[in-house]
Coordinates of C-alpha atoms and ligand atoms in Angstrom, one line a residue:
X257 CA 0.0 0.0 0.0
X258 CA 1.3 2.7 -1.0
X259 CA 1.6 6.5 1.0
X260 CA -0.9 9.4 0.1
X261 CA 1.3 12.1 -0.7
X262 CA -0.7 15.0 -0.2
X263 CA -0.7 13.9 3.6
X264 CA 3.0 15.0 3.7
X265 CA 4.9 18.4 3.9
X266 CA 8.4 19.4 2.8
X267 CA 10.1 22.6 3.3
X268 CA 13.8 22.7 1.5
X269 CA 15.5 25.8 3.3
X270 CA 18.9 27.1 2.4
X271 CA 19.8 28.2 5.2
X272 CA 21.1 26.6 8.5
X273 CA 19.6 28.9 10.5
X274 CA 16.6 28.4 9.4
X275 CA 16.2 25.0 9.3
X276 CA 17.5 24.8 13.2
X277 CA 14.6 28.2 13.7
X278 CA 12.1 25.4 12.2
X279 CA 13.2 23.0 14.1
X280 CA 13.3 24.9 17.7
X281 CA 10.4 26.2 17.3
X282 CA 8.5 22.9 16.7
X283 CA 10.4 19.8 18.4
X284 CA 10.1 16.0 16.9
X285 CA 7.7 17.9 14.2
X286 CA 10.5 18.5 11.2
X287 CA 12.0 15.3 10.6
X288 CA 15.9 15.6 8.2
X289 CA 15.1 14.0 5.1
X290 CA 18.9 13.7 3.8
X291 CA 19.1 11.3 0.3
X292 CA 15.2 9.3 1.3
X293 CA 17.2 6.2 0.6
X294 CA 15.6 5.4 3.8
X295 CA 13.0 7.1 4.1
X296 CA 11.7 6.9 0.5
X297 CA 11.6 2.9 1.5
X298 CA 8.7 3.9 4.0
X299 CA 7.0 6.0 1.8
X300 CA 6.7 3.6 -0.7
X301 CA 5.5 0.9 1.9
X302 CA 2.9 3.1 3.4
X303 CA 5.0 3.1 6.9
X304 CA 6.3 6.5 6.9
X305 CA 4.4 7.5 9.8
X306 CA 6.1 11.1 10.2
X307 CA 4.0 13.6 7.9
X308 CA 6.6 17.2 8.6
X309 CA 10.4 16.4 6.8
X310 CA 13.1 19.2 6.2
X311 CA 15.3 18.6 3.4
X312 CA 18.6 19.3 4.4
X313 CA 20.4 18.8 1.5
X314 CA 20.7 22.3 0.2
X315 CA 22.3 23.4 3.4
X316 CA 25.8 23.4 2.5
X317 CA 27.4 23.7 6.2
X318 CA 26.2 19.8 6.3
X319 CA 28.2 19.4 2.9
X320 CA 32.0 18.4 2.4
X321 CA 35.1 16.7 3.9
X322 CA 37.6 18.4 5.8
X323 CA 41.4 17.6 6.0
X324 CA 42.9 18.8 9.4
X325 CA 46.4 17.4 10.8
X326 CA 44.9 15.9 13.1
X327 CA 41.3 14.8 11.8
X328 CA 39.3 14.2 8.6
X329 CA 35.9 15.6 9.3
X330 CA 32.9 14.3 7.0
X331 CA 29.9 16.6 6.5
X332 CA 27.0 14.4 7.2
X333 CA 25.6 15.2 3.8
X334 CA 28.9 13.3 2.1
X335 CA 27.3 10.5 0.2
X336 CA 28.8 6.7 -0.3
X337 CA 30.7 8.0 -3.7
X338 CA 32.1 11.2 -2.2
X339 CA 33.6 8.8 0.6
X340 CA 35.2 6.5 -1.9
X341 CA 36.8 9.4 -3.8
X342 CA 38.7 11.2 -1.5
X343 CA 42.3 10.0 -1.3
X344 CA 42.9 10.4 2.5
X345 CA 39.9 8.4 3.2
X346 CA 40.9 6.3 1.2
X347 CA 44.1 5.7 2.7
X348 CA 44.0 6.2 6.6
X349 CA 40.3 5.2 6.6
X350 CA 39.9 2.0 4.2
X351 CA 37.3 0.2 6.1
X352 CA 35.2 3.2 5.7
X353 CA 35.2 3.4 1.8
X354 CA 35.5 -0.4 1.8
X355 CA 31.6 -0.4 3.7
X356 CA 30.6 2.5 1.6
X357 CA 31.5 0.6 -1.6
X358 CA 29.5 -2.4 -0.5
X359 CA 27.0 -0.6 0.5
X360 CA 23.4 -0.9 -1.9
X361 CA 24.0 -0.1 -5.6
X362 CA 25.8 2.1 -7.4
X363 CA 22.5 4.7 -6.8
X364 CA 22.1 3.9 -3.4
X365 CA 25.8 4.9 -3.2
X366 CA 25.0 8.3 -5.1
X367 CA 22.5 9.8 -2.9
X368 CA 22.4 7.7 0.6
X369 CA 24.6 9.5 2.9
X370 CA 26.4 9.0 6.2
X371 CA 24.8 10.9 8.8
X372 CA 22.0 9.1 7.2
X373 CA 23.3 5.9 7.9
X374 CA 24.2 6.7 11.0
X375 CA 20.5 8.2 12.1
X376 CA 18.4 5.5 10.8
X377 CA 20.6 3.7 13.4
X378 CA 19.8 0.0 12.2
X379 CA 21.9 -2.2 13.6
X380 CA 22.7 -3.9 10.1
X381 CA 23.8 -1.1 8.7
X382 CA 27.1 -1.4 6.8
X383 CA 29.7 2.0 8.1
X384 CA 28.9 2.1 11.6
X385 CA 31.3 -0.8 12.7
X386 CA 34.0 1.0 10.5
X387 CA 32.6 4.4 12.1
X388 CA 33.3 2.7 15.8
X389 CA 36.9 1.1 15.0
X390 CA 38.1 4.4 14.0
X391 CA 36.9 6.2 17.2
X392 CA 35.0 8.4 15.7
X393 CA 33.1 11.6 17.4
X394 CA 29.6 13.1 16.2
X395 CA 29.1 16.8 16.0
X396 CA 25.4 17.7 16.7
X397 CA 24.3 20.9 16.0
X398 CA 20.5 22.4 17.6
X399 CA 19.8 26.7 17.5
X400 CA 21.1 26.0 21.3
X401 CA 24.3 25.3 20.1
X402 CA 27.2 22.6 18.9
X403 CA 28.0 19.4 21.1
X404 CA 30.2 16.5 20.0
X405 CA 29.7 13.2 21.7
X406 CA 31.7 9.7 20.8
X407 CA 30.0 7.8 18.4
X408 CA 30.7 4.7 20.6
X409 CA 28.0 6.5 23.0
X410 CA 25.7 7.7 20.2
X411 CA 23.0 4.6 19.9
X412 CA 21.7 3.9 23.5
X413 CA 19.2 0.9 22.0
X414 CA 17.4 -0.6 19.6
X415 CA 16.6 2.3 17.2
X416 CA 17.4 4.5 20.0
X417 CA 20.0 7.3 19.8
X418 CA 21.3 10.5 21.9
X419 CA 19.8 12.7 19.4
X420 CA 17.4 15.6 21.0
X421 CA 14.4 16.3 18.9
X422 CA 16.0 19.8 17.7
X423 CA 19.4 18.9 17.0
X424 CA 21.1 17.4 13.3
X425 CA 24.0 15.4 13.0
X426 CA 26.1 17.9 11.5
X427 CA 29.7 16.0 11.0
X428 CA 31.5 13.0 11.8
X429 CA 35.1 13.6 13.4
X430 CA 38.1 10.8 12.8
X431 CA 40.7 11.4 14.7
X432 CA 44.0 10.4 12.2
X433 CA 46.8 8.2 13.7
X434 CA 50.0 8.8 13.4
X435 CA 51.1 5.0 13.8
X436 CA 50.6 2.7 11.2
X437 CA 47.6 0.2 12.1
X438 CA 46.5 -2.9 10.6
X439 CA 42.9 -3.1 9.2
X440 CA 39.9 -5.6 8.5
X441 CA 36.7 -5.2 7.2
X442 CA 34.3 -7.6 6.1
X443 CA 30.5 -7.8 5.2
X444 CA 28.8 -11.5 4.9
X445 CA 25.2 -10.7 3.2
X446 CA 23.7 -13.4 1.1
X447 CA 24.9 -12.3 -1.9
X448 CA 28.1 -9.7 -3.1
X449 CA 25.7 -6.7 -4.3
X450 CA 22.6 -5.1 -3.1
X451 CA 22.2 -7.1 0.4
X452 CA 21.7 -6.4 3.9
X453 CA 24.5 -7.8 6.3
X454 CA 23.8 -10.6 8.2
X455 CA 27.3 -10.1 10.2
X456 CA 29.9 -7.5 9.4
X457 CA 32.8 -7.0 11.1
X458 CA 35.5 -4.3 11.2
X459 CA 39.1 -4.8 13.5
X460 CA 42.2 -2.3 13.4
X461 CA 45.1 -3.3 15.3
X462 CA 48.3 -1.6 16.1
X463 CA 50.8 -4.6 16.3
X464 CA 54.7 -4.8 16.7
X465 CA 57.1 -7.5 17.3
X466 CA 53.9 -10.2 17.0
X467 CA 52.3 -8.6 20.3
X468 CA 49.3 -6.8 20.4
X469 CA 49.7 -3.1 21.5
X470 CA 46.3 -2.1 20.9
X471 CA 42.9 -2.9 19.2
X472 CA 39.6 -2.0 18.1
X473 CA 37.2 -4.8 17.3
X474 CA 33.4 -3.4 16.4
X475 CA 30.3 -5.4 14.2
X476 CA 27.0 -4.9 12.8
X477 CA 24.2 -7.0 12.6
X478 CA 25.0 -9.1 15.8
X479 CA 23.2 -6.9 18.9
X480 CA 20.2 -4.5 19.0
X481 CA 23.2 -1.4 17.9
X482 CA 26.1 -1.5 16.6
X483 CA 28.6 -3.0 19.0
X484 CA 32.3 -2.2 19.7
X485 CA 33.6 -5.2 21.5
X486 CA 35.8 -3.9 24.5
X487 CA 36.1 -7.4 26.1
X488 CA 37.1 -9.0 23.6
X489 CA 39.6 -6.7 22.7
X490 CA 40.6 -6.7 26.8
X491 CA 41.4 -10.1 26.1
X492 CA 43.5 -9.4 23.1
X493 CA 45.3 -7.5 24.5
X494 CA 46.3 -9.8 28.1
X495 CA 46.5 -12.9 26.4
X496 CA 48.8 -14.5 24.1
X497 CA 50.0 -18.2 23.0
X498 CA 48.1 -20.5 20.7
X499 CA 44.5 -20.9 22.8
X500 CA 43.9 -17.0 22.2
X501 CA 42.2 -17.4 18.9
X502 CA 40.0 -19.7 20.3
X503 CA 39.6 -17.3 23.6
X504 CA 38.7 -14.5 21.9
X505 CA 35.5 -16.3 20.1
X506 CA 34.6 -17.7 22.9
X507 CA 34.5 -14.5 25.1
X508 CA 33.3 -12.3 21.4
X509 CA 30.1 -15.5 21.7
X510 CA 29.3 -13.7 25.1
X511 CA 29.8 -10.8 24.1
X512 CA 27.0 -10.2 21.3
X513 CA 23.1 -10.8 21.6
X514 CA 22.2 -11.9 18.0
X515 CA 18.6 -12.8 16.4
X516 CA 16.6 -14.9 14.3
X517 CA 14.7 -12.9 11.6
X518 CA 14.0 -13.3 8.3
X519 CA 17.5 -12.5 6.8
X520 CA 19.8 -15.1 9.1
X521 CA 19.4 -16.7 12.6
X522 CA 21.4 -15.8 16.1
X523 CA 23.4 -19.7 15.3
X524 CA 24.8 -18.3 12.0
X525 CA 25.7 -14.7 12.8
X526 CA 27.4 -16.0 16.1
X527 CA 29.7 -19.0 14.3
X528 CA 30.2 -16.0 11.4
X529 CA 31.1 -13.4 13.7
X530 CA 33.7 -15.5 15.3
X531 CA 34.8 -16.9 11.8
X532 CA 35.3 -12.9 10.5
X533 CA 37.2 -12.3 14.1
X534 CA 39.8 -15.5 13.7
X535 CA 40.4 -14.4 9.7
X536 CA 41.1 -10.6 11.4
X537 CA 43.4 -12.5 14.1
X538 CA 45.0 -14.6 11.0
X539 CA 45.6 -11.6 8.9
X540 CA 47.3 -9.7 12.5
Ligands
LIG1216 C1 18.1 -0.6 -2.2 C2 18.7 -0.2 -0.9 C3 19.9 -0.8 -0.5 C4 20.5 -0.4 0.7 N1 21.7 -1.1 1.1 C5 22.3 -0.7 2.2 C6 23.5 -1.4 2.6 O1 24.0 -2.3 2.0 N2 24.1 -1.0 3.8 C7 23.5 0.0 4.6 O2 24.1 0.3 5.6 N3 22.4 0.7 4.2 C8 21.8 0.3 3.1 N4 20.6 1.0 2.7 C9 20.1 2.0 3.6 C10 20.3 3.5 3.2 O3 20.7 3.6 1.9 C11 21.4 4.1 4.1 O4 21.1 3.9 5.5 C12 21.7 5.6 3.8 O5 22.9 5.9 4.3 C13 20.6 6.5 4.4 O6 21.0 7.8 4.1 P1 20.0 8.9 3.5 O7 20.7 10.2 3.3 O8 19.3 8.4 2.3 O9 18.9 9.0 4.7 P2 17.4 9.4 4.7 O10 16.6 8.3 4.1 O11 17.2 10.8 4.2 O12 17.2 9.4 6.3 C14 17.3 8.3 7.1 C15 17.1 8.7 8.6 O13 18.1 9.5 9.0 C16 17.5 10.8 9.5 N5 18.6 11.8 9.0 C17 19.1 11.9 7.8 N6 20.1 12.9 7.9 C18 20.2 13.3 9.1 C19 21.0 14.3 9.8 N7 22.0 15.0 9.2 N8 20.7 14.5 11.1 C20 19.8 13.8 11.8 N9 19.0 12.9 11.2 C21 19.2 12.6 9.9 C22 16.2 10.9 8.8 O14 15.3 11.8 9.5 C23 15.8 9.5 8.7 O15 15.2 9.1 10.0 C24 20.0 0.6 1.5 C25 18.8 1.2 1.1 C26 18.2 0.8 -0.1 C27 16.9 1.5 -0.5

């Protein structure tokens, strides 16, 4: 069943300020509507409940990547194909163009963009885990002012997120490093193009002389958020000698809540999550 159109309202301002005036003045009315990648998937299923959406996309403060010394910062607006293009992305933050190249279809990588991603907060979604390896920091913007929070904070539950009713996700911070870190990044959907994850899994590790020195370990489609996995990593990090593979998967197991829905079941994700965390230890 399709939506009834003329039950909806769009208002595409220019400005910042007037889109956070809008938003101020009427909280939880004006909902962002970014690239609809989302939200046009509602529309079209007669589930888009919300009937007030701002357009955000002409608001060019929300547009563009930054290059600091010591961060890249990622307007929210940035689509999938503005992430695989820049060169500094591409080389301090592969995992992040590797999930925005396997993300949807070559359209859905045209006009779907991050803070999108990030705000629909489904716990399958594909950059998140990459998002959470690289520690990175949100920048939320409201007429009451900026605050940044860490994105490992950001989703506080299923579909749940610290996100007032006034405020936009205005950037994404990465912090560069300076060391050289190994990275890992892999989706498992049922097939290469087009799919939803049914596990995906992103690891950086800083490692010299064989050891460990420090790592990040974070997946998708395994909990009710996206879910950094700091006891695992803990146990990296304390234990060595040949039982830690086996360590780690048992204590990642514990760690994650899967589910049984229509796309995979909690038995599968759980024996592919610890199959994408001993080809990350392999690769180490
Ligand atoms: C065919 C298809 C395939 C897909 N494949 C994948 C996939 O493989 N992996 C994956 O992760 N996703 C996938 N998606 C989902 C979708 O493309 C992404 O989640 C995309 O990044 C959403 O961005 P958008 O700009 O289109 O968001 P929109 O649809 O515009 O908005 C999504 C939500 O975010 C809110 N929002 C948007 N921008 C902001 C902002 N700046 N501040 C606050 N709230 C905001 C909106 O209010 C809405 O609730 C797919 C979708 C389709 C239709």
């Amino acid at each position: 069943m399709r939506s009834f159109l003329p039950r909806y309202e769009l208002r595409a301002p220019h400005d910042l300020g007037e889109a956070l005036e809008l938003m101020a003045a009427q909280p939880g009315e004006w909902k962002p509507f970014a690239g609809g990648t989302d939200l046009m998937v509602l529309l079209e299923q007669g589930k888009l409940t919300h009937r007030k959406f701002l357009s955000v996309l002409r608001i060019p403060e929300l547009h563009g990547i930054e290059i600091t010394d010591s961060h890249a910062v990622i307007g929210a607006l940035t689509t999938y194909s503005q992430v695989q293009r820049e060169s500094v992305l591409r080389a301090e933050f592969p995992l992040l163009c590797q999930a925005a190249s396997e993300t949807g279809s070559i359209a859905n990588q045209n006009r779907g963009t991050l803070g999108g991603n990030i705000a629909n907060a489904s716990p399958a979604a594909d950059s998140p885990p990459a998002l959470l390896v690289y520690d990175a920091e949100l920048e939320l913007l409201s007429k009451r002012g900026t605050r940044r929070i860490p994105y490992a904070r950001f989703h506080t539950g299923y579909k749940q997120m610290d996100l007032a009713s006034d405020e936009i996700i205005s950037r994404i911070r990465l912090p560069r490093r300076k060391t050289e870190w190994r990275q890992y990044y892999r989706k498992v959907g049922t097939r290469r193009a087009q799919a939803i994850s049914k596990v995906c899994f992103a690891g950086v590790a800083d490692v010299a002389d064989g050891t460990i020195r420090d790592v990040r370990i974070a997946l998708g489609s395994v909990a009710p958020t996206v879910l950094r996995c700091v006891k695992t990593e803990a146990l990296l990090l304390k234990s060595s000698g040949s039982s830690r593979t086996k360590e780690a998967q048992q204590q990642l197991a514990a760690e994650i809540s899967p589910v049984d829905d229509f796309r995979s079941n909690a038995k599968y994700r759980t024996r592919g999550a610890q199959n994408l965390l001993e080809e990350f230890l392999l690769q180490l």
